[in-house]
Amino acid sequence: MESPMVKVHDKHFEPFIPENEIQIEVTRIAEEMNRDLANKDPIFLGILNGAFMFASDLYKQLAFPCQITFLKLASYSGTQSTGTVKQLIGINRELKDRVVVVLEDIVDTGVTLETIIRQLSGYQPAEIRVATFLHKPNATIKKVKLDYVGMEIPNDFILGYGLDYDGYGRNFKEIYRLVD
Ligand code: IMP
Ligand code: MG
């Protein structure tokens, strides 16, 4: 039953979180949402690319009226010398006065999520909640409230279940960790 190591580009990864453990946590989050959000007509915002698989597995298990759409953070060079600015794109629905639930694959430093929350706030939603499948608490420097967390993990580089290394590995059903 033990899965073998995988090689992606030049790097080796070992099995870390098996498929059944992933699905247990996704189901737990879905059950929490089925209790919390049933009468709130929420709109789920999946953050591309990484969250597509978590979003899909979770959304199938929600048993109340709700919508989903997907957003992306696009990088463009700022006019100042400060480097890249990330803009949230793809918002094509009215978010004003809605309960929005951000779906993320992983919160590492928290910089990405903070950027997302700040930009979403401009649309004046009634409430913003965050669900992330993974959290690296020891790496998080931007403290953002996480309402639903699948698993907390150490500061290892991981891939699979939507997460990639240089674009590859998102298709793996289980999560792997970099072997150094
Ligand atoms: P943050 O802004 O540092 O929280 O990073 C968030 C983004 O970095 C995630 O949405 C992922 O796309 C990527 N990321 C963070 N840690 C990992 C990892 O271990 N493997 C693959 N991608 C990661
Ligand atoms: Mg991501």
mmCIF file of C-alpha atoms and ligand atoms in Angstrom:
data_model
loop_
_atom_site.group_PDB
_atom_site.id
_atom_site.type_symbol
_atom_site.label_atom_id
_atom_site.label_comp_id
_atom_site.label_asym_id
_atom_site.label_seq_id
_atom_site.Cartn_x
_atom_site.Cartn_y
_atom_site.Cartn_z
ATOM 1 C CA MET A 1 0.000 0.000 0.000
ATOM 2 C CA GLU A 2 2.938 2.372 0.649
ATOM 3 C CA SER A 3 3.291 4.738 -2.326
ATOM 4 C CA PRO A 4 6.720 5.065 -3.915
ATOM 5 C CA MET A 5 8.759 8.248 -4.069
ATOM 6 C CA VAL A 6 8.217 10.464 -7.103
ATOM 7 C CA LYS A 7 10.701 12.534 -9.109
ATOM 8 C CA VAL A 8 9.620 15.886 -10.526
ATOM 9 C CA HIS A 9 12.271 17.623 -12.625
ATOM 10 C CA ASP A 10 15.450 17.233 -10.599
ATOM 11 C CA LYS A 11 13.857 16.739 -7.183
ATOM 12 C CA HIS A 12 12.654 13.742 -5.193
ATOM 13 C CA PHE A 13 9.478 13.748 -3.149
ATOM 14 C CA GLU A 14 8.258 11.221 -0.594
ATOM 15 C CA PRO A 15 4.645 10.352 0.319
ATOM 16 C CA PHE A 16 3.374 12.654 3.076
ATOM 17 C CA ILE A 17 -0.445 12.806 3.303
ATOM 18 C CA PRO A 18 -2.347 9.859 1.801
ATOM 19 C CA GLU A 19 -5.487 10.297 -0.247
ATOM 20 C CA ASN A 20 -7.838 8.922 2.418
ATOM 21 C CA GLU A 21 -6.524 11.360 5.053
ATOM 22 C CA ILE A 22 -7.010 14.253 2.653
ATOM 23 C CA GLN A 23 -10.587 13.194 1.996
ATOM 24 C CA ILE A 24 -11.365 12.813 5.719
ATOM 25 C CA GLU A 25 -10.364 16.443 6.318
ATOM 26 C CA VAL A 26 -12.233 17.730 3.272
ATOM 27 C CA THR A 27 -15.367 15.953 4.488
ATOM 28 C CA ARG A 28 -14.912 17.414 7.987
ATOM 29 C CA ILE A 29 -14.698 20.945 6.560
ATOM 30 C CA ALA A 30 -17.768 20.298 4.377
ATOM 31 C CA GLU A 31 -19.716 19.149 7.445
ATOM 32 C CA GLU A 32 -18.685 22.300 9.345
ATOM 33 C CA MET A 33 -19.843 24.424 6.417
ATOM 34 C CA ASN A 34 -23.095 22.501 6.123
ATOM 35 C CA ARG A 35 -23.774 23.573 9.720
ATOM 36 C CA ASP A 36 -22.384 27.143 9.539
ATOM 37 C CA LEU A 37 -23.353 28.415 6.128
ATOM 38 C CA ALA A 38 -26.619 26.695 5.251
ATOM 39 C CA ASN A 39 -28.785 29.802 5.376
ATOM 40 C CA LYS A 40 -26.238 32.362 4.219
ATOM 41 C CA ASP A 41 -26.367 31.895 0.427
ATOM 42 C CA PRO A 42 -22.560 32.155 0.279
ATOM 43 C CA ILE A 43 -20.389 32.550 -2.779
ATOM 44 C CA PHE A 44 -17.204 30.469 -2.802
ATOM 45 C CA LEU A 45 -14.120 31.961 -4.437
ATOM 46 C CA GLY A 46 -11.554 29.334 -5.418
ATOM 47 C CA ILE A 47 -8.072 30.761 -5.917
ATOM 48 C CA LEU A 48 -6.440 29.392 -9.074
ATOM 49 C CA ASN A 49 -4.464 27.423 -9.835
ATOM 50 C CA GLY A 50 -3.695 25.459 -6.689
ATOM 51 C CA ALA A 51 -7.111 25.372 -5.008
ATOM 52 C CA PHE A 52 -9.045 23.838 -7.901
ATOM 53 C CA MET A 53 -8.862 20.279 -6.568
ATOM 54 C CA PHE A 54 -9.746 21.122 -2.945
ATOM 55 C CA ALA A 55 -12.538 23.383 -4.199
ATOM 56 C CA SER A 56 -13.964 20.613 -6.369
ATOM 57 C CA ASP A 57 -13.864 17.919 -3.670
ATOM 58 C CA LEU A 58 -15.327 20.273 -1.068
ATOM 59 C CA TYR A 59 -18.040 21.797 -3.234
ATOM 60 C CA LYS A 60 -19.498 18.391 -4.131
ATOM 61 C CA GLN A 61 -20.149 17.783 -0.440
ATOM 62 C CA LEU A 62 -21.994 21.017 0.274
ATOM 63 C CA ALA A 63 -25.703 20.455 0.750
ATOM 64 C CA PHE A 64 -27.176 23.964 0.668
ATOM 65 C CA PRO A 65 -27.718 26.685 -1.951
ATOM 66 C CA CYS A 66 -24.387 28.296 -2.816
ATOM 67 C CA GLN A 67 -22.380 29.586 -5.757
ATOM 68 C CA ILE A 68 -18.761 29.149 -6.767
ATOM 69 C CA THR A 69 -16.419 31.045 -9.030
ATOM 70 C CA PHE A 70 -12.665 31.073 -9.507
ATOM 71 C CA LEU A 71 -10.198 33.924 -9.221
ATOM 72 C CA LYS A 72 -6.565 34.331 -10.078
ATOM 73 C CA LEU A 73 -3.794 36.548 -8.828
ATOM 74 C CA ALA A 74 -2.094 38.137 -11.800
ATOM 75 C CA SER A 75 1.368 39.624 -11.381
ATOM 76 C CA TYR A 76 2.306 42.776 -13.174
ATOM 77 C CA SER A 77 5.284 45.048 -12.737
ATOM 78 C CA GLY A 78 4.423 48.047 -10.652
ATOM 79 C CA THR A 79 5.315 51.519 -11.777
ATOM 80 C CA GLN A 80 7.424 51.994 -8.676
ATOM 81 C CA SER A 81 10.686 50.211 -8.117
ATOM 82 C CA THR A 82 9.053 48.017 -5.467
ATOM 83 C CA GLY A 83 8.683 45.106 -7.881
ATOM 84 C CA THR A 84 5.628 42.983 -8.526
ATOM 85 C CA VAL A 85 2.094 43.920 -7.655
ATOM 86 C CA LYS A 86 -0.513 41.176 -7.470
ATOM 87 C CA GLN A 87 -4.008 41.894 -8.650
ATOM 88 C CA LEU A 88 -7.002 39.665 -8.045
ATOM 89 C CA ILE A 89 -8.744 39.092 -11.382
ATOM 90 C CA GLY A 90 -11.860 37.298 -12.570
ATOM 91 C CA ILE A 91 -14.485 38.818 -10.258
ATOM 92 C CA ASN A 92 -17.580 38.756 -12.447
ATOM 93 C CA ARG A 93 -20.297 38.502 -9.830
ATOM 94 C CA GLU A 94 -21.719 41.010 -7.400
ATOM 95 C CA LEU A 95 -20.018 40.480 -4.022
ATOM 96 C CA LYS A 96 -21.613 43.413 -2.208
ATOM 97 C CA ASP A 97 -23.464 42.226 0.914
ATOM 98 C CA ARG A 98 -22.673 38.581 0.104
ATOM 99 C CA VAL A 99 -20.991 36.089 2.436
ATOM 100 C CA VAL A 100 -17.837 35.187 0.521
ATOM 101 C CA VAL A 101 -15.708 32.168 1.341
ATOM 102 C CA VAL A 102 -12.164 32.144 -0.048
ATOM 103 C CA LEU A 103 -10.876 28.664 -0.892
ATOM 104 C CA GLU A 104 -7.079 28.337 -0.797
ATOM 105 C CA ASP A 105 -4.798 25.361 -1.244
ATOM 106 C CA ILE A 106 -2.193 26.483 1.276
ATOM 107 C CA VAL A 107 -1.310 29.419 3.502
ATOM 108 C CA ASP A 108 2.446 29.712 3.824
ATOM 109 C CA THR A 109 3.670 33.232 4.686
ATOM 110 C CA GLY A 110 0.101 34.528 4.420
ATOM 111 C CA VAL A 111 1.164 37.331 2.062
ATOM 112 C CA THR A 112 -1.021 36.020 -0.780
ATOM 113 C CA LEU A 113 -4.081 35.645 1.410
ATOM 114 C CA GLU A 114 -3.646 39.102 2.923
ATOM 115 C CA THR A 115 -3.527 40.579 -0.590
ATOM 116 C CA ILE A 116 -6.681 38.671 -1.547
ATOM 117 C CA ILE A 117 -8.605 39.766 1.559
ATOM 118 C CA ARG A 118 -7.577 43.384 1.120
ATOM 119 C CA GLN A 119 -8.766 43.463 -2.480
ATOM 120 C CA LEU A 120 -12.006 41.605 -1.735
ATOM 121 C CA SER A 121 -12.838 44.055 1.042
ATOM 122 C CA GLY A 122 -13.165 46.739 -1.624
ATOM 123 C CA TYR A 123 -16.223 44.935 -2.994
ATOM 124 C CA GLN A 124 -18.002 45.423 0.358
ATOM 125 C CA PRO A 125 -19.064 41.841 1.049
ATOM 126 C CA ALA A 126 -21.161 41.185 4.173
ATOM 127 C CA GLU A 127 -18.457 38.862 5.482
ATOM 128 C CA ILE A 128 -15.251 37.210 4.268
ATOM 129 C CA ARG A 129 -14.395 33.729 5.491
ATOM 130 C CA VAL A 130 -11.315 31.725 4.593
ATOM 131 C CA ALA A 131 -10.958 27.995 4.089
ATOM 132 C CA THR A 132 -7.498 26.635 3.378
ATOM 133 C CA PHE A 133 -6.686 23.001 2.960
ATOM 134 C CA LEU A 134 -3.155 23.384 4.341
ATOM 135 C CA HIS A 135 -1.492 25.821 6.725
ATOM 136 C CA LYS A 136 2.186 26.201 7.591
ATOM 137 C CA PRO A 137 1.791 28.058 10.921
ATOM 138 C CA ASN A 138 5.548 28.377 11.486
ATOM 139 C CA ALA A 139 5.976 30.200 8.171
ATOM 140 C CA THR A 140 3.041 32.566 8.544
ATOM 141 C CA ILE A 141 4.092 36.170 9.053
ATOM 142 C CA LYS A 142 0.829 37.845 7.994
ATOM 143 C CA LYS A 143 -1.822 36.926 10.518
ATOM 144 C CA VAL A 144 -5.101 36.390 8.719
ATOM 145 C CA LYS A 145 -8.044 34.673 10.377
ATOM 146 C CA LEU A 146 -8.483 31.147 9.029
ATOM 147 C CA ASP A 147 -12.043 29.914 9.557
ATOM 148 C CA TYR A 148 -11.572 26.406 8.157
ATOM 149 C CA VAL A 149 -8.236 24.551 8.038
ATOM 150 C CA GLY A 150 -7.713 21.041 6.713
ATOM 151 C CA MET A 151 -4.288 20.333 8.204
ATOM 152 C CA GLU A 152 -1.387 22.172 9.769
ATOM 153 C CA ILE A 153 1.978 21.072 8.397
ATOM 154 C CA PRO A 154 5.656 21.891 9.033
ATOM 155 C CA ASN A 155 7.681 24.178 6.756
ATOM 156 C CA ASP A 156 8.434 21.528 4.142
ATOM 157 C CA PHE A 157 7.955 22.078 0.436
ATOM 158 C CA ILE A 158 5.104 19.889 -0.723
ATOM 159 C CA LEU A 159 3.279 19.048 -3.922
ATOM 160 C CA GLY A 160 0.253 17.166 -5.168
ATOM 161 C CA TYR A 161 -3.504 17.613 -4.704
ATOM 162 C CA GLY A 162 -3.401 20.824 -6.748
ATOM 163 C CA LEU A 163 -0.023 22.059 -5.490
ATOM 164 C CA ASP A 164 2.846 22.158 -7.935
ATOM 165 C CA TYR A 165 6.572 22.281 -8.331
ATOM 166 C CA ASP A 166 7.250 24.447 -11.384
ATOM 167 C CA GLY A 167 3.846 23.583 -12.819
ATOM 168 C CA TYR A 168 4.079 19.796 -12.353
ATOM 169 C CA GLY A 169 2.637 17.444 -9.767
ATOM 170 C CA ARG A 170 -0.793 19.034 -9.350
ATOM 171 C CA ASN A 171 -2.442 15.814 -10.555
ATOM 172 C CA PHE A 172 -1.173 13.612 -7.718
ATOM 173 C CA LYS A 173 -4.036 12.316 -5.554
ATOM 174 C CA GLU A 174 -1.896 12.419 -2.447
ATOM 175 C CA ILE A 175 0.485 15.015 -1.049
ATOM 176 C CA TYR A 176 4.255 14.544 -1.258
ATOM 177 C CA ARG A 177 7.083 16.270 0.574
ATOM 178 C CA LEU A 178 10.471 17.297 -0.756
ATOM 179 C CA VAL A 179 13.344 15.071 0.324
ATOM 180 C CA ASP A 180 16.567 16.999 0.749
HETATM 181 P P1 IMP B 1 2.057 32.614 0.808
HETATM 182 O O1 IMP B 1 1.737 33.901 0.100
HETATM 183 O O2 IMP B 1 3.501 32.583 1.262
HETATM 184 O O3 IMP B 1 1.108 32.259 1.899
HETATM 185 O O4 IMP B 1 2.037 31.472 -0.283
HETATM 186 C C1 IMP B 1 0.908 31.092 -0.886
HETATM 187 C C2 IMP B 1 1.161 30.389 -2.206
HETATM 188 O O5 IMP B 1 2.500 29.858 -2.357
HETATM 189 C C3 IMP B 1 0.255 29.206 -2.263
HETATM 190 O O6 IMP B 1 -1.017 29.572 -2.750
HETATM 191 C C4 IMP B 1 1.003 28.255 -3.152
HETATM 192 O O7 IMP B 1 0.681 28.538 -4.499
HETATM 193 C C5 IMP B 1 2.453 28.557 -2.908
HETATM 194 N N1 IMP B 1 3.049 27.589 -1.945
HETATM 195 C C6 IMP B 1 3.336 27.784 -0.639
HETATM 196 N N2 IMP B 1 3.889 26.704 -0.078
HETATM 197 C C7 IMP B 1 3.938 25.771 -1.071
HETATM 198 C C8 IMP B 1 4.436 24.396 -1.118
HETATM 199 O O8 IMP B 1 4.918 23.814 -0.139
HETATM 200 N N3 IMP B 1 4.309 23.762 -2.321
HETATM 201 C C9 IMP B 1 3.787 24.353 -3.424
HETATM 202 N N4 IMP B 1 3.324 25.630 -3.430
HETATM 203 C C10 IMP B 1 3.413 26.324 -2.257
HETATM 204 MG MG MG B 2 -2.126 29.217 -4.508
#
